[in-house]
Amino acid sequence: MVDDLIENLHFLNDILTKQGYKVRSVTNGKMALRTVRNNPPDVILLDIKMPDIDGYQVCSILKAEEETSSIPIIFLGGLNEVFDKVKAFQVGGVGYITKPFQTEEFIARIQTHLTLQQQKHELRREIEQHRQTAEILYQSRALLASVLNSSRDGIAAMQSMRNMVTGEIEDFRYLLVNPVFAKLLGKKRQEITNNSMQKKLLNRLTPGFFEKLVQVVETGEPLQQEFFWETEMKKKCYDLIAVKLGDGFSITVREVKD
């Protein structure tokens, strides 16, 4: 609270402390600026007419500084000073309480702006949390992409496609594929991920392979086996591991050279 009249400060301080608020009082604009900068309050009650610098100047200075610009300022002024009310809002005030003060109105105005200020703080915290979460997610995706693209193993993740009526798995679709896995199948990554019909291709790798992968998803038991696959006119042996991942599975394929 900023007012050059000690009687006003005592009167308002008594009202607010009885409501449970912590109040700091100063009697001039220079003290107000110093106090607010050192320990920013949740709301400022500011008298207009003061001897050194008036309330308009104090408000303009605080609104021009980044650290204090968001603090709501409620002006305290006379009942019929229409010009004062207009100028109070022009310089950045959020409210105007007239003298003599009505206790109920005074408390209601303070509580409204404190609630709004609290909501703003909570919104800023949520935005910052979302920003941090997005940054972590971006870094995690970048790390995952780096690991997948640099791996010498073929890696892929697939999701179940279930019958809407029976709930049974009818096929799988790719969620991600690394370059080695795509090269093994002799296809481009985009071509693989855009194609949801994988049952026939999976069974081409090894007979009954689709049904085995269904069991991985339904039972949670991992699958490990070897299979032969002809690439570039050469038949090679591969070791395969499939592990349940959500309503699907991840699969890792490694060429067996020995």
XYZ file of C-alpha atoms in Angstrom:
258
model
C 0.000 0.000 0.000
C 1.248 3.449 -0.936
C -0.371 6.524 0.604
C 1.097 9.678 2.118
C -1.709 9.795 4.711
C -0.834 7.628 7.711
C -4.508 7.441 8.750
C -5.451 5.773 5.437
C -2.625 3.266 5.745
C -3.626 2.324 9.285
C -7.288 1.982 8.293
C -6.611 -0.210 5.242
C -3.910 -2.206 6.996
C -6.345 -3.051 9.780
C -8.975 -4.263 7.294
C -6.552 -6.426 5.309
C -4.672 -7.983 8.223
C -7.978 -9.068 9.740
C -8.663 -10.879 6.443
C -5.345 -12.728 6.743
C -3.317 -10.719 4.206
C 0.332 -9.769 4.660
C 0.610 -6.020 4.169
C 3.550 -3.672 3.583
C 2.956 0.068 3.766
C 5.007 3.028 2.514
C 4.249 6.738 2.449
C 5.760 7.947 -0.833
C 6.486 6.938 -4.407
C 10.263 6.561 -4.126
C 9.934 4.181 -1.192
C 7.272 2.276 -3.142
C 9.575 1.755 -6.137
C 12.441 0.571 -3.946
C 10.235 -1.788 -1.916
C 8.478 -3.291 -4.946
C 11.766 -3.929 -6.768
C 13.340 -5.612 -3.723
C 10.344 -7.772 -2.862
C 7.574 -7.780 -5.522
C 4.067 -8.020 -4.000
C 0.993 -9.779 -5.405
C -0.970 -6.536 -5.755
C -0.293 -2.816 -5.198
C -2.737 -0.280 -3.728
C -1.528 3.102 -4.946
C -2.664 6.571 -3.976
C -2.643 9.111 -6.794
C -1.689 12.383 -5.108
C 1.637 12.207 -3.285
C 4.289 14.875 -2.647
C 7.403 13.538 -4.421
C 6.225 11.539 -7.438
C 2.534 10.865 -7.921
C 0.814 7.524 -8.393
C 0.673 7.841 -12.187
C 4.465 8.168 -12.382
C 5.001 5.249 -10.004
C 2.662 3.071 -12.065
C 4.291 4.070 -15.379
C 7.764 3.249 -14.048
C 6.722 -0.152 -12.698
C 4.893 -1.073 -15.901
C 7.972 -0.181 -17.955
C 10.175 -2.633 -16.033
C 9.966 -6.305 -16.980
C 10.280 -7.625 -13.412
C 7.334 -5.550 -12.121
C 5.186 -5.008 -15.220
C 2.763 -7.847 -14.441
C 1.928 -6.756 -10.877
C -1.698 -5.489 -10.749
C -1.991 -1.908 -9.520
C -5.243 -0.623 -7.991
C -5.466 3.148 -7.635
C -6.953 4.873 -4.586
C -8.677 8.165 -5.417
C -11.557 10.557 -4.857
C -15.183 9.793 -5.660
C -15.781 12.386 -8.387
C -12.369 12.515 -10.023
C -13.400 11.146 -13.434
C -10.230 12.395 -15.097
C -8.165 10.547 -12.504
C -10.006 7.291 -13.230
C -9.402 7.525 -16.973
C -5.727 8.346 -16.580
C -5.318 5.572 -13.987
C -6.325 2.959 -16.553
C -4.303 4.633 -19.309
C -1.034 4.262 -17.371
C -1.694 0.576 -16.629
C -3.922 0.369 -13.565
C -6.358 -2.544 -13.295
C -8.782 -0.935 -10.864
C -9.865 2.225 -9.070
C -11.232 2.322 -5.531
C -12.822 5.550 -4.387
C -12.558 7.250 -1.023
C -14.174 6.977 1.488
C -13.629 3.214 1.278
C -16.482 0.731 1.514
C -15.032 -2.257 3.355
C -16.964 -4.968 1.462
C -16.196 -3.478 -1.945
C -12.564 -2.906 -0.994
C -12.031 -6.539 0.087
C -13.909 -7.888 -2.954
C -11.745 -5.857 -5.370
C -8.537 -7.020 -3.693
C -9.623 -10.669 -3.703
C -10.645 -10.532 -7.378
C -7.275 -9.237 -8.523
C -5.344 -11.584 -6.243
C -7.288 -14.519 -7.697
C -6.585 -13.343 -11.253
C -2.901 -12.899 -10.428
C -2.724 -16.392 -8.933
C -4.347 -17.839 -12.046
C -1.798 -16.029 -14.227
C 1.070 -17.471 -12.175
C -0.390 -20.963 -12.457
C -0.837 -20.545 -16.212
C 2.794 -19.416 -16.575
C 3.960 -22.430 -14.559
C 1.896 -24.777 -16.726
C 3.245 -23.183 -19.915
C 6.812 -23.537 -18.620
C 6.186 -27.171 -17.651
C 4.759 -27.877 -21.110
C 7.755 -26.163 -22.693
C 10.171 -28.266 -20.647
C 8.203 -31.429 -21.425
C 8.230 -30.614 -25.137
C 11.987 -29.985 -25.012
C 12.600 -33.306 -23.234
C 10.363 -35.085 -25.745
C 12.195 -33.465 -28.661
C 15.580 -34.478 -27.248
C 14.334 -38.014 -26.579
C 13.069 -38.354 -30.134
C 16.327 -36.990 -31.508
C 18.286 -39.471 -29.373
C 16.023 -42.348 -30.437
C 16.383 -41.416 -34.109
C 20.168 -41.242 -33.733
C 20.307 -44.674 -32.086
C 18.003 -46.261 -34.666
C 19.762 -44.773 -37.660
C 23.250 -45.674 -36.468
C 22.426 -49.215 -35.333
C 23.872 -52.130 -37.310
C 20.817 -54.196 -36.394
C 17.476 -54.004 -38.133
C 14.984 -52.422 -35.715
C 11.254 -51.870 -36.095
C 8.152 -51.375 -33.967
C 4.674 -52.520 -34.980
C 1.182 -51.940 -33.637
C -1.740 -54.361 -33.690
C -4.702 -53.826 -35.988
C -7.679 -55.472 -34.330
C -11.119 -56.470 -35.557
C -13.645 -53.899 -34.317
C -16.144 -56.627 -33.366
C -14.087 -59.566 -32.107
C -11.012 -57.667 -30.910
C -8.745 -60.218 -32.578
C -5.483 -59.134 -34.242
C -5.947 -59.162 -38.004
C -2.716 -57.462 -39.049
C 0.079 -55.164 -37.917
C 1.250 -51.756 -39.028
C 4.710 -50.225 -38.623
C 5.243 -47.397 -36.140
C 8.931 -46.973 -36.979
C 11.585 -48.667 -39.101
C 15.314 -48.033 -39.167
C 17.385 -48.063 -42.389
C 18.877 -51.536 -41.812
C 15.452 -53.136 -41.408
C 14.119 -51.385 -44.525
C 17.166 -52.529 -46.528
C 16.580 -56.109 -45.362
C 13.073 -55.997 -46.836
C 14.319 -54.254 -49.972
C 11.926 -51.317 -49.523
C 12.006 -47.636 -48.644
C 11.124 -46.692 -45.045
C 8.233 -44.482 -46.108
C 6.830 -47.282 -48.257
C 6.907 -49.673 -45.303
C 5.350 -47.328 -42.728
C 2.560 -46.275 -45.096
C 1.587 -49.894 -45.794
C -0.658 -51.427 -43.120
C -0.963 -54.873 -44.746
C 1.990 -56.779 -43.283
C 0.600 -60.271 -42.624
C 1.725 -61.784 -45.942
C 5.171 -60.193 -45.794
C 5.737 -61.415 -42.229
C 4.836 -64.960 -43.222
C 7.252 -64.689 -46.139
C 10.093 -64.167 -43.707
C 9.306 -67.473 -42.059
C 6.147 -69.660 -42.228
C 3.688 -68.992 -39.389
C 5.613 -65.913 -38.303
C 2.491 -63.720 -38.101
C 0.790 -66.103 -35.652
C 3.935 -66.203 -33.505
C 3.956 -62.402 -33.302
C 0.278 -62.413 -32.322
C 1.242 -64.680 -29.417
C 3.965 -62.238 -28.378
C 1.368 -59.463 -28.123
C -1.329 -61.553 -26.435
C 0.866 -63.427 -23.944
C 3.751 -61.013 -23.397
C 6.247 -63.826 -23.969
C 9.222 -62.739 -26.115
C 10.079 -64.571 -29.329
C 13.611 -65.486 -30.435
C 14.432 -67.508 -33.521
C 16.643 -67.710 -36.581
C 15.440 -67.452 -40.157
C 16.903 -67.374 -43.654
C 16.250 -64.489 -46.046
C 17.527 -63.986 -49.537
C 18.929 -60.528 -50.248
C 21.005 -59.444 -53.254
C 20.961 -63.008 -54.621
C 22.441 -64.317 -51.374
C 20.708 -66.368 -48.715
C 21.665 -65.121 -45.271
C 20.869 -66.256 -41.746
C 19.394 -63.818 -39.259
C 18.695 -63.898 -35.535
C 15.395 -62.286 -34.585
C 14.011 -61.101 -31.229
C 10.459 -59.784 -30.817
C 9.289 -58.240 -27.522
C 5.814 -56.986 -26.563
C 5.515 -53.185 -26.736
C 2.118 -51.743 -25.793
C -0.479 -53.322 -28.079
C 2.226 -54.426 -30.460
C 5.885 -55.388 -30.403
C 9.408 -54.270 -31.149
C 11.590 -56.437 -33.337
C 15.371 -56.593 -33.671
C 17.083 -58.497 -36.516
C 20.809 -59.258 -36.649
C 22.729 -61.057 -39.354
C 24.432 -64.251 -38.153
C 27.871 -64.259 -39.779
C 29.318 -67.382 -38.118
